[in-house]
Coordinates of C-alpha atoms in Angstrom, one line a residue:
M4 CA 31.9 -30.7 -114.0
K5 CA 31.8 -30.7 -117.4
L6 CA 31.0 -27.9 -119.4
L7 CA 29.4 -30.3 -121.9
N8 CA 26.4 -31.1 -120.0
K9 CA 25.6 -27.8 -118.9
I10 CA 25.7 -26.7 -122.8
K11 CA 23.7 -30.1 -124.1
N12 CA 21.1 -28.9 -121.0
N13 CA 20.9 -25.4 -122.1
K14 CA 20.7 -25.0 -126.0
T15 CA 17.9 -22.6 -125.7
Q16 CA 19.4 -20.4 -123.1
I17 CA 22.5 -20.4 -125.1
A18 CA 20.6 -19.1 -128.1
L19 CA 19.2 -16.6 -125.5
L20 CA 22.4 -15.4 -124.4
L21 CA 23.8 -14.5 -127.8
L22 CA 20.3 -12.6 -128.4
T23 CA 20.9 -10.9 -125.3
T24 CA 24.6 -9.4 -126.1
L25 CA 23.3 -8.3 -129.2
F26 CA 19.9 -6.7 -128.1
I27 CA 20.2 -5.8 -124.6
G28 CA 18.9 -2.6 -124.1
C29 CA 17.2 -1.9 -127.1
S30 CA 14.3 -0.9 -126.1
D31 CA 11.8 -1.1 -128.7
Y32 CA 12.9 -4.7 -129.1
L33 CA 12.2 -5.4 -125.5
D34 CA 9.0 -3.5 -125.8
V35 CA 7.7 -6.1 -128.7
D36 CA 8.9 -9.2 -127.0
T37 CA 6.8 -9.7 -123.7
D38 CA 6.2 -13.3 -124.2
K39 CA 7.1 -15.1 -120.7
D40 CA 8.0 -18.1 -122.6
N41 CA 10.7 -16.5 -124.8
P42 CA 12.2 -14.3 -122.2
T43 CA 14.4 -11.2 -123.3
L44 CA 16.5 -11.4 -120.3
A45 CA 19.1 -14.1 -120.0
P46 CA 19.1 -16.4 -117.0
E47 CA 21.5 -15.1 -114.6
A48 CA 22.9 -18.8 -114.1
L49 CA 23.7 -19.2 -117.7
L50 CA 25.6 -15.6 -118.1
L51 CA 27.7 -16.4 -114.9
T52 CA 29.1 -19.9 -116.5
Q53 CA 29.8 -18.0 -119.8
I54 CA 31.6 -15.1 -117.9
E55 CA 34.0 -17.2 -116.0
I56 CA 34.7 -19.3 -119.1
D57 CA 35.9 -16.1 -120.7
V58 CA 37.4 -14.7 -117.9
A59 CA 39.6 -17.6 -117.6
R60 CA 40.5 -16.9 -121.7
I61 CA 42.4 -13.4 -120.8
G62 CA 46.2 -14.2 -120.7
D63 CA 45.8 -17.8 -121.7
F64 CA 47.5 -19.6 -124.4
N65 CA 46.1 -20.9 -128.1
N66 CA 46.3 -17.6 -129.6
F67 CA 45.9 -15.4 -126.4
T68 CA 48.5 -13.0 -124.5
G69 CA 49.6 -15.9 -123.0
N70 CA 51.5 -17.0 -126.2
I71 CA 53.7 -13.6 -125.8
L72 CA 54.1 -13.6 -122.1
G73 CA 55.3 -17.0 -122.0
V74 CA 58.0 -15.8 -124.5
F75 CA 58.8 -12.1 -122.8
T76 CA 58.9 -14.4 -119.2
H77 CA 61.2 -16.9 -120.8
Q78 CA 59.2 -19.8 -120.0
M79 CA 58.5 -20.4 -123.6
T80 CA 60.4 -19.3 -127.2
T81 CA 59.2 -19.0 -130.5
R82 CA 60.0 -18.2 -134.0
E83 CA 57.0 -15.5 -134.4
N84 CA 57.1 -11.8 -133.9
D85 CA 57.3 -12.2 -130.0
D86 CA 60.8 -13.5 -130.2
Q87 CA 63.3 -10.6 -129.4
Y88 CA 60.4 -8.7 -127.9
G89 CA 59.1 -8.1 -131.2
T90 CA 55.5 -8.0 -130.9
R91 CA 53.5 -5.8 -133.2
V92 CA 50.7 -3.3 -133.1
D93 CA 48.4 -5.9 -135.2
S94 CA 49.2 -9.0 -133.0
G95 CA 46.2 -11.1 -133.0
P96 CA 46.9 -12.6 -129.5
I97 CA 46.7 -8.8 -128.2
S98 CA 43.4 -8.1 -130.0
N99 CA 42.1 -11.6 -128.8
D100 CA 42.7 -10.5 -125.2
W101 CA 41.1 -7.1 -125.9
N102 CA 38.2 -8.1 -127.7
T103 CA 37.5 -11.2 -125.1
L104 CA 38.0 -8.7 -122.3
Y105 CA 35.5 -6.0 -123.3
T106 CA 33.0 -8.4 -124.8
T107 CA 33.1 -10.3 -121.3
L108 CA 32.6 -6.9 -120.0
T109 CA 29.6 -6.2 -121.6
N110 CA 27.9 -9.7 -120.4
I111 CA 29.3 -8.7 -116.6
E112 CA 27.1 -5.4 -116.9
T113 CA 24.2 -7.1 -118.3
L114 CA 24.6 -9.7 -115.0
I115 CA 25.1 -6.4 -112.7
S116 CA 22.2 -5.0 -114.1
Q117 CA 19.7 -8.1 -114.1
T118 CA 20.8 -8.8 -110.3
T119 CA 20.7 -5.5 -109.0
E120 CA 17.1 -5.6 -110.2
S121 CA 16.3 -9.1 -109.1
G122 CA 18.1 -8.7 -105.6
N123 CA 20.5 -11.6 -106.1
L124 CA 23.2 -10.3 -104.5
V125 CA 25.5 -13.3 -104.8
Y126 CA 25.4 -13.5 -108.3
L127 CA 26.1 -9.6 -108.2
G128 CA 29.2 -9.9 -106.0
M129 CA 30.5 -12.4 -108.2
A130 CA 30.0 -10.4 -111.5
Q131 CA 31.4 -7.4 -109.7
M132 CA 34.4 -9.3 -108.5
Q133 CA 35.0 -10.4 -112.2
K134 CA 34.7 -6.8 -113.6
A135 CA 37.4 -6.1 -110.8
Y136 CA 39.8 -8.9 -111.9
L137 CA 39.5 -8.0 -115.8
M138 CA 40.0 -4.4 -115.3
S139 CA 43.1 -5.0 -113.2
V140 CA 44.5 -7.3 -115.7
A141 CA 43.8 -4.8 -118.6
V142 CA 45.5 -1.8 -116.6
D143 CA 48.5 -4.4 -116.0
L144 CA 48.8 -5.1 -119.5
W145 CA 48.0 -1.9 -121.3
G146 CA 47.9 1.1 -118.7
D147 CA 45.0 3.7 -119.5
V148 CA 42.0 1.6 -121.3
P149 CA 38.3 2.3 -121.6
F150 CA 36.5 2.2 -118.2
T151 CA 33.8 4.4 -117.1
E152 CA 32.5 4.6 -120.7
A153 CA 33.3 1.0 -121.6
S154 CA 30.1 -1.2 -122.7
K155 CA 27.9 2.0 -123.0
L156 CA 27.1 1.1 -126.8
T157 CA 23.4 1.0 -125.8
A158 CA 23.7 4.5 -124.0
G159 CA 25.2 5.9 -127.6
I160 CA 28.8 5.5 -126.4
T161 CA 31.0 4.3 -129.7
S162 CA 34.1 5.9 -128.6
P163 CA 34.7 5.4 -124.7
V164 CA 37.2 7.4 -123.0
F165 CA 40.6 6.1 -122.0
D166 CA 40.9 6.4 -118.4
N167 CA 43.7 7.3 -116.3
Q168 CA 45.4 3.9 -114.7
E169 CA 45.7 4.8 -111.7
E170 CA 42.2 6.0 -111.2
I171 CA 41.1 2.8 -112.8
Y172 CA 43.0 0.9 -109.8
A173 CA 41.5 3.2 -107.0
A174 CA 37.8 2.3 -108.6
I175 CA 38.9 -1.4 -108.6
F176 CA 39.8 -1.6 -104.9
S177 CA 36.5 -0.1 -104.0
L178 CA 34.7 -2.3 -106.5
I179 CA 36.1 -5.6 -104.7
E180 CA 34.9 -4.6 -101.6
T181 CA 31.3 -3.7 -102.7
A182 CA 31.7 -7.4 -104.5
K183 CA 32.7 -8.8 -101.0
T184 CA 29.7 -7.1 -99.3
N185 CA 27.2 -8.7 -101.8
I186 CA 28.5 -12.0 -101.8
A187 CA 28.5 -12.1 -97.8
S188 CA 25.0 -10.7 -97.6
D189 CA 24.3 -14.0 -99.1
A190 CA 20.7 -12.3 -100.4
G191 CA 18.7 -13.1 -103.2
N192 CA 16.0 -16.1 -104.3
A193 CA 18.6 -17.5 -106.5
K194 CA 21.8 -18.4 -105.5
P195 CA 24.8 -19.8 -107.9
G196 CA 25.7 -23.4 -107.8
T197 CA 27.1 -25.9 -110.3
D198 CA 26.9 -22.9 -112.8
D199 CA 29.8 -21.2 -110.8
L200 CA 32.8 -22.9 -112.5
Y201 CA 35.2 -21.6 -110.0
Y202 CA 33.8 -22.7 -106.6
G203 CA 30.4 -24.1 -107.1
G204 CA 28.5 -21.2 -105.4
D205 CA 30.5 -21.6 -102.2
T206 CA 30.8 -18.1 -100.9
T207 CA 33.1 -18.9 -98.1
K208 CA 35.9 -19.5 -100.7
W209 CA 34.6 -16.8 -103.2
I210 CA 35.6 -14.3 -100.1
K211 CA 38.9 -15.9 -99.4
F212 CA 39.4 -15.3 -103.4
I213 CA 38.7 -11.6 -102.7
N214 CA 40.8 -11.0 -99.8
T215 CA 43.6 -12.9 -101.5
Y216 CA 43.8 -11.3 -104.7
K217 CA 43.0 -7.8 -103.2
L218 CA 46.5 -9.1 -100.9
K219 CA 47.9 -9.7 -104.5
L220 CA 46.8 -6.0 -105.5
Y221 CA 48.1 -4.4 -102.8
N222 CA 51.5 -6.2 -103.2
Q223 CA 51.6 -5.0 -106.9
V224 CA 51.4 -1.2 -106.3
R225 CA 53.6 -1.5 -102.9
L226 CA 56.0 0.9 -104.6
S227 CA 53.7 3.3 -106.1
S228 CA 52.1 6.5 -104.2
T229 CA 48.5 4.6 -104.4
F230 CA 49.6 2.3 -102.0
D231 CA 46.8 2.3 -99.0
Q232 CA 48.8 1.4 -95.9
S233 CA 45.6 1.4 -93.8
G234 CA 43.8 -0.8 -96.2
F235 CA 46.5 -3.2 -96.6
D236 CA 46.4 -3.2 -92.6
A237 CA 43.1 -3.9 -92.2
L238 CA 43.1 -6.7 -95.0
V239 CA 45.9 -8.1 -93.2
A240 CA 44.2 -7.8 -89.8
E241 CA 41.2 -9.7 -91.1
N242 CA 43.2 -12.8 -91.9
N243 CA 40.9 -14.5 -94.3
F244 CA 42.9 -15.6 -97.2
F245 CA 43.4 -19.1 -99.2
T246 CA 44.3 -21.7 -96.7
S247 CA 45.0 -24.7 -98.7
I248 CA 45.3 -25.9 -102.4
D249 CA 41.3 -26.4 -102.3
D250 CA 40.9 -22.7 -102.6
D251 CA 42.8 -22.4 -105.3
F252 CA 41.0 -19.6 -108.6
Q253 CA 41.4 -21.9 -111.3
L254 CA 39.1 -23.3 -114.4
I255 CA 38.7 -27.1 -114.5
H256 CA 39.7 -28.2 -118.0
T257 CA 38.3 -31.6 -119.4
A258 CA 39.4 -33.9 -121.8
T259 CA 35.8 -33.0 -123.7
I260 CA 36.7 -32.4 -127.5
A261 CA 33.4 -32.1 -128.9
P262 CA 30.8 -29.7 -129.3
L263 CA 33.4 -27.7 -127.5
D264 CA 36.9 -28.5 -127.1
E265 CA 37.3 -28.4 -123.3
R266 CA 41.1 -29.4 -122.8
N267 CA 43.8 -26.9 -121.6
N268 CA 44.8 -24.3 -123.8
L269 CA 48.5 -25.0 -123.8
F270 CA 47.8 -28.6 -124.7
I271 CA 45.3 -27.4 -127.7
E272 CA 48.0 -25.2 -129.1
S273 CA 50.7 -27.9 -128.9
Y274 CA 49.4 -31.5 -128.5
P275 CA 47.0 -32.0 -131.5
S276 CA 48.2 -28.9 -133.5
T277 CA 49.5 -29.1 -137.0
Q278 CA 51.8 -26.3 -136.5
F279 CA 54.2 -26.4 -133.7
S280 CA 55.0 -23.1 -132.4
T281 CA 54.9 -23.8 -128.3
Y282 CA 58.9 -24.4 -127.6
Q283 CA 60.3 -24.6 -124.1
S284 CA 62.7 -22.2 -123.2
P285 CA 66.2 -23.4 -122.7
W286 CA 66.9 -20.4 -120.3
F287 CA 64.3 -22.0 -118.0
Y288 CA 65.1 -25.3 -118.5
E289 CA 68.9 -24.8 -117.6
I290 CA 67.5 -23.1 -114.1
L291 CA 65.6 -26.3 -113.7
K292 CA 68.1 -28.5 -114.6
G293 CA 70.8 -26.8 -112.2
V294 CA 73.6 -25.6 -114.4
N295 CA 72.9 -21.6 -114.2
P296 CA 75.9 -20.2 -112.4
N297 CA 74.0 -17.6 -110.7
I298 CA 71.1 -18.9 -109.1
H299 CA 70.2 -22.6 -107.8
T300 CA 73.2 -24.1 -109.1
D301 CA 73.7 -28.2 -108.7
N302 CA 70.3 -28.3 -107.5
A303 CA 68.1 -29.9 -110.2
D304 CA 64.4 -29.4 -109.9
P305 CA 62.4 -32.5 -109.5
R306 CA 59.8 -30.9 -111.3
M307 CA 61.6 -31.1 -114.6
K308 CA 59.9 -34.5 -115.8
Y309 CA 56.6 -33.2 -114.8
Y310 CA 57.0 -29.7 -117.0
F311 CA 58.7 -31.0 -120.1
F312 CA 58.1 -34.0 -122.0
N313 CA 61.3 -35.3 -124.3
Q314 CA 60.3 -37.1 -127.5
L315 CA 64.0 -37.9 -127.8
T316 CA 65.8 -40.3 -125.3
A317 CA 69.0 -39.4 -123.6
G318 CA 71.9 -39.7 -126.0
T319 CA 69.7 -40.0 -129.0
L320 CA 70.4 -37.9 -131.8
P321 CA 67.4 -35.7 -133.0
P322 CA 66.2 -38.0 -136.1
D323 CA 64.8 -35.3 -138.0
Q324 CA 68.2 -33.5 -138.1
G325 CA 70.9 -35.3 -136.6
N326 CA 73.8 -36.6 -138.3
P327 CA 75.0 -39.8 -136.8
E328 CA 78.3 -39.8 -138.9
T329 CA 79.5 -36.6 -137.4
G330 CA 77.7 -36.7 -134.4
D331 CA 76.6 -33.2 -135.4
P332 CA 72.5 -32.7 -133.7
R333 CA 72.0 -29.5 -136.2
A334 CA 70.1 -28.8 -132.9
D335 CA 69.4 -25.2 -132.2
Y336 CA 69.6 -26.4 -128.3
W337 CA 69.8 -30.1 -127.4
D338 CA 70.9 -31.9 -124.1
K339 CA 72.3 -35.1 -124.9
S340 CA 71.9 -36.2 -121.0
S341 CA 68.2 -35.8 -121.3
G342 CA 67.0 -35.5 -124.7
F343 CA 65.7 -31.8 -124.1
Y344 CA 65.3 -30.4 -127.4
S345 CA 64.3 -26.5 -128.4
I346 CA 65.1 -23.3 -129.8
R347 CA 66.6 -20.5 -128.0
F348 CA 65.5 -16.8 -127.7
G349 CA 67.0 -14.6 -130.2
S350 CA 68.6 -17.3 -132.0
V351 CA 70.1 -16.5 -135.6
G352 CA 71.8 -19.8 -135.5
P353 CA 71.7 -22.0 -138.8
D354 CA 69.7 -24.7 -137.0
R355 CA 66.9 -22.6 -135.6
D356 CA 64.2 -22.9 -138.5
L357 CA 64.7 -26.7 -139.2
S358 CA 61.6 -28.6 -139.3
A359 CA 62.0 -31.0 -136.3
E360 CA 58.6 -31.9 -135.1
T361 CA 59.5 -35.6 -133.8
S362 CA 62.4 -34.3 -131.5
Y363 CA 61.0 -31.0 -130.3
T364 CA 60.2 -31.2 -126.4
Y365 CA 56.6 -30.5 -125.4
P366 CA 54.9 -28.8 -122.4
G367 CA 54.4 -31.5 -120.1
I368 CA 51.5 -32.8 -117.7
F369 CA 51.6 -30.1 -115.3
P370 CA 51.3 -26.6 -117.6
A371 CA 49.5 -28.4 -120.2
G372 CA 48.0 -31.8 -119.3
G373 CA 50.5 -33.4 -121.6
R374 CA 52.7 -36.3 -120.9
Y375 CA 54.9 -37.3 -118.0
D376 CA 58.4 -37.4 -119.1
D377 CA 59.2 -41.2 -118.1
G378 CA 62.5 -41.1 -119.9
K379 CA 61.3 -43.6 -122.5
G380 CA 60.8 -41.0 -125.5
D381 CA 57.8 -41.1 -127.7
V382 CA 56.7 -39.2 -130.9
I383 CA 53.6 -37.3 -130.1
D384 CA 50.4 -37.6 -132.0
Q385 CA 46.7 -36.6 -131.5
S386 CA 46.2 -39.4 -128.7
S387 CA 49.3 -38.5 -126.5
G388 CA 48.5 -36.8 -123.3
T389 CA 44.5 -35.9 -122.0
G390 CA 44.4 -32.0 -122.1
I391 CA 43.5 -32.3 -118.4
A392 CA 45.1 -29.3 -116.5
P393 CA 43.5 -26.4 -114.9
R394 CA 43.9 -22.7 -116.2
R395 CA 45.4 -21.4 -113.1
I396 CA 44.5 -17.9 -112.3
L397 CA 45.6 -17.5 -108.3
T398 CA 46.7 -20.6 -106.3
Y399 CA 47.2 -20.8 -102.6
D400 CA 51.0 -21.6 -103.5
E401 CA 51.3 -17.9 -105.4
F402 CA 49.8 -16.7 -102.2
L403 CA 52.5 -17.7 -100.0
Y404 CA 55.0 -16.6 -102.5
I405 CA 53.3 -12.9 -102.3
Q406 CA 53.3 -13.3 -98.5
A407 CA 57.2 -14.3 -98.5
E408 CA 58.0 -11.0 -101.0
L409 CA 55.8 -9.0 -98.5
I410 CA 57.9 -10.2 -95.4
Q411 CA 61.0 -10.2 -97.1
V412 CA 60.3 -6.4 -98.2
G413 CA 59.2 -5.2 -94.8
K414 CA 55.5 -4.7 -95.6
L415 CA 54.3 -7.7 -93.8
S416 CA 54.7 -8.4 -89.9
G417 CA 53.1 -11.2 -87.9
A418 CA 53.0 -13.5 -90.5
G419 CA 56.1 -15.6 -89.7
T420 CA 59.5 -15.1 -91.4
A421 CA 60.4 -14.8 -94.8
A422 CA 62.4 -18.0 -95.1
A423 CA 59.6 -20.1 -93.4
K424 CA 57.1 -18.7 -95.8
L425 CA 59.2 -19.5 -98.9
E426 CA 59.8 -22.9 -97.9
Q427 CA 56.1 -23.7 -97.3
A428 CA 55.3 -22.0 -100.7
I429 CA 57.7 -24.3 -102.5
K430 CA 56.6 -27.2 -100.7
A431 CA 53.1 -26.2 -101.8
S432 CA 54.3 -25.9 -105.1
F433 CA 55.0 -29.5 -105.3
A434 CA 51.7 -30.7 -103.8
K435 CA 50.0 -28.4 -106.7
V436 CA 52.0 -30.6 -109.3
D437 CA 50.8 -33.9 -107.5
K438 CA 47.0 -32.4 -107.6
V439 CA 47.1 -31.9 -110.9
V440 CA 48.6 -35.0 -112.0
D441 CA 46.3 -37.0 -109.6
D442 CA 43.5 -35.2 -111.6
N443 CA 44.8 -35.6 -115.1
D444 CA 43.5 -39.2 -115.9
S445 CA 46.5 -40.2 -117.2
S446 CA 47.0 -43.7 -119.0
Q447 CA 50.9 -43.7 -117.6
T448 CA 50.7 -45.7 -114.6
D449 CA 54.6 -44.9 -113.4
I450 CA 53.9 -41.3 -112.3
P451 CA 55.8 -40.6 -108.9
V452 CA 54.6 -38.7 -106.2
L453 CA 56.8 -35.6 -105.6
T454 CA 55.5 -34.7 -102.2
G455 CA 57.9 -36.2 -99.6
S456 CA 60.1 -37.8 -102.0
D457 CA 64.0 -37.6 -101.2
E458 CA 64.7 -35.4 -104.2
V459 CA 62.3 -32.9 -103.3
V460 CA 63.4 -33.0 -99.5
A461 CA 67.0 -32.5 -100.9
F462 CA 66.0 -29.9 -103.0
V463 CA 64.3 -27.7 -101.0
E464 CA 66.7 -28.0 -98.2
N465 CA 69.4 -26.9 -101.0
V466 CA 67.1 -23.7 -101.6
M467 CA 66.5 -22.9 -98.1
A468 CA 70.4 -23.3 -97.5
E469 CA 71.0 -21.0 -100.6
Y470 CA 68.4 -18.5 -99.6
T471 CA 70.2 -18.0 -95.9
A472 CA 73.1 -17.5 -97.2
A473 CA 72.2 -14.9 -99.7
S474 CA 72.0 -11.0 -99.5
S475 CA 68.6 -9.2 -99.2
N476 CA 68.4 -8.7 -102.9
K477 CA 69.1 -12.3 -103.8
K478 CA 66.6 -13.5 -101.2
L479 CA 64.1 -11.5 -103.2
E480 CA 65.8 -12.8 -106.3
I481 CA 65.3 -16.4 -105.0
I482 CA 61.6 -15.8 -103.8
M483 CA 60.7 -14.4 -107.4
T484 CA 62.4 -17.2 -109.5
Q485 CA 60.7 -19.9 -107.3
K486 CA 57.4 -18.2 -108.0
W487 CA 58.4 -18.0 -111.7
V488 CA 59.3 -21.9 -111.8
A489 CA 55.7 -22.5 -109.8
T490 CA 53.8 -20.9 -112.2
F491 CA 54.9 -22.0 -115.2
G492 CA 52.2 -22.2 -118.0
D493 CA 50.8 -19.3 -116.6
P494 CA 52.9 -16.3 -117.0
L495 CA 50.6 -13.3 -116.6
D496 CA 51.4 -12.6 -113.2
Q497 CA 55.2 -13.3 -113.9
Y498 CA 55.3 -10.5 -116.5
N499 CA 53.8 -8.1 -113.4
D500 CA 56.6 -9.7 -111.1
Y501 CA 59.3 -9.2 -113.5
R502 CA 58.4 -5.2 -114.4
R503 CA 58.1 -4.9 -110.6
T504 CA 61.3 -6.3 -109.1
G505 CA 63.3 -7.2 -111.9
F506 CA 63.2 -10.7 -111.2
P507 CA 63.5 -13.4 -112.4
I508 CA 66.7 -12.5 -114.1
L509 CA 66.3 -13.5 -118.1
A510 CA 68.1 -14.5 -120.7
N511 CA 69.9 -11.5 -122.1
P512 CA 71.9 -11.9 -125.4
T513 CA 73.2 -8.5 -125.0
G514 CA 75.0 -9.5 -122.1
A515 CA 78.9 -10.1 -121.4
S516 CA 78.2 -13.6 -119.9
P517 CA 77.5 -16.8 -121.8
E518 CA 73.9 -17.0 -121.7
Y519 CA 73.9 -20.8 -121.9
Q520 CA 76.1 -23.4 -120.0
L521 CA 75.0 -26.5 -121.7
N522 CA 78.1 -28.9 -122.9
N523 CA 77.3 -32.1 -124.7
A524 CA 81.3 -32.5 -125.3
D525 CA 80.2 -33.3 -129.0
G526 CA 82.4 -31.2 -130.5
F527 CA 79.3 -28.9 -131.4
P528 CA 78.8 -26.4 -128.8
L529 CA 76.3 -23.6 -128.2
T530 CA 77.4 -20.3 -129.5
D531 CA 76.2 -17.5 -127.6
S532 CA 77.0 -15.2 -130.9
Q533 CA 74.0 -17.0 -132.7
T534 CA 71.5 -15.3 -130.2
I535 CA 70.6 -11.6 -130.5
Q536 CA 68.2 -9.4 -129.3
N537 CA 67.3 -6.4 -131.6
N538 CA 64.2 -5.0 -129.8
L539 CA 64.0 -3.6 -126.0
F540 CA 61.9 -5.2 -123.4
Q541 CA 58.1 -4.1 -123.6
I542 CA 57.1 -2.9 -120.5
S543 CA 53.4 -2.8 -121.7
L544 CA 51.4 -4.3 -124.9
F545 CA 50.6 -2.3 -127.7
W546 CA 46.8 -1.2 -127.8
P547 CA 45.2 -3.1 -130.4
Q548 CA 45.8 -0.8 -133.7
S549 CA 42.2 -1.6 -134.4
E550 CA 40.9 -0.1 -131.5
L551 CA 42.6 2.9 -131.9
N552 CA 41.7 3.0 -135.5
A553 CA 37.7 2.7 -134.6
N554 CA 37.7 4.8 -131.2
Q555 CA 37.8 8.6 -132.1
N556 CA 38.8 8.9 -128.5
A557 CA 41.7 7.0 -128.4
P558 CA 45.0 7.7 -127.9
D559 CA 48.1 7.7 -129.9
Q560 CA 49.7 4.7 -130.5
K561 CA 52.5 3.9 -127.6
D562 CA 55.8 2.9 -127.3
P563 CA 55.6 -0.2 -125.5
T564 CA 59.0 -0.1 -124.6
T565 CA 58.8 2.9 -122.6
Y566 CA 55.0 3.3 -121.7
K567 CA 55.2 2.2 -117.9
I568 CA 52.3 0.9 -115.8
F569 CA 52.1 3.4 -113.0
W570 CA 52.9 0.4 -110.3
D571 CA 56.3 -0.3 -112.3
N572 CA 59.3 0.7 -110.4

């Protein structure tokens, strides 16, 4: 469904939504305007649509925290401040996520208030669930945040207190159950339909999502004192979770550019951008390529061609900088065998800052809706790719990885073995790539189906053999690494996973072992001494300094390298 059609048909309502955001709760204004042809309340359907669009922005790319978290989880690299974990207090992406989150929360509170009065409880439940989601994300990123006094400007609260993060999570679990009850009631004269961009008003799918997301949160807090064993057991006994790829909770992007750009945000940041800043991580690439000596060694991942698009063909020197006379590629990272070209995390090498726009590897068709790498190479331009790739928030394959983790650590019984669940999750991950490709409307006609191919069958068999032979801790590493690989382009949960479990293992310029294994046999080997790390890993994000400056009840700025989220072990 194209958002454009909804926007074209609701110009008046959009203007009304903006007015509602500005004036809701202003009693003098509402008392004056009683014209029923020009209502003071935004239509519930339009509010829901706008909320769902904005919910999907949190943690996304294109100047949101996905830019930072992609680097922190080593799925991406950058030349910006986020390199070497150097994010600042005035970070634009951090402020954008914070502001979008609390603006969206204001709209959610408006929808909650209106639907409580109207009795349209399905709308109410969807609003409540998205509030629970937003606040869980807020805690996961920042820890203590405004909650009980948030979005109460019309009540005279201009400086909301920062609530305790554990208390917020307790309220979230309760709110999730309330949302579930309201959606399941099917009560109200108005019901969501096409205005629900996630499930088209399908309450059965919403209940599955609620249960699956709640399981995710239980898994997230499993090592903390707040873990509720009885609540967890009751949820597991209900056994109403995602059952297929059709249950994925995601925002569908389209190829529409005007009047609003509806393409995938990573695509917008990369393909039509005039300033290339989204580089593909060589650390991530080497694990996929099977050259990392510590995990998945000699087991190349068939998803590489779907994850990355190489402008260079194999064996071609980077034309921007390469010297054909000496064979020097003048590349911070270049794989001669594939054409993969990028920059390393923490690089201070002489070639890191060279302008090589027609050589760099781009995010591919799966994470961004870009190009499938057919090995023919091409210079990216405005017409490359479609931008049709979903903003994945919680998917069926992620659910299977969550189950695999819970079984592996002894928290979940009766759901099979961790090995069987891991294998199921990996296969579902490949199916997800096929689904994204199938929906992409690509002009490329030679994109192979992954599921069931000889390469995929062999890859999965090799991972499972590696898992079977591994120690218990290594088994957990394999589960978390495969989840990290499967969710490429969706780094929010992987930032959480790394802080909770220590996996996947990330590139470490301070380590004693060589970071990178690439050898082009060209006399210009990679030099690990050219990668450094001057900052510690940030285990939470800075609170936006603008918020601390304006809010009289805000705490002092944190040290994000020591300020833990309560579930962080």
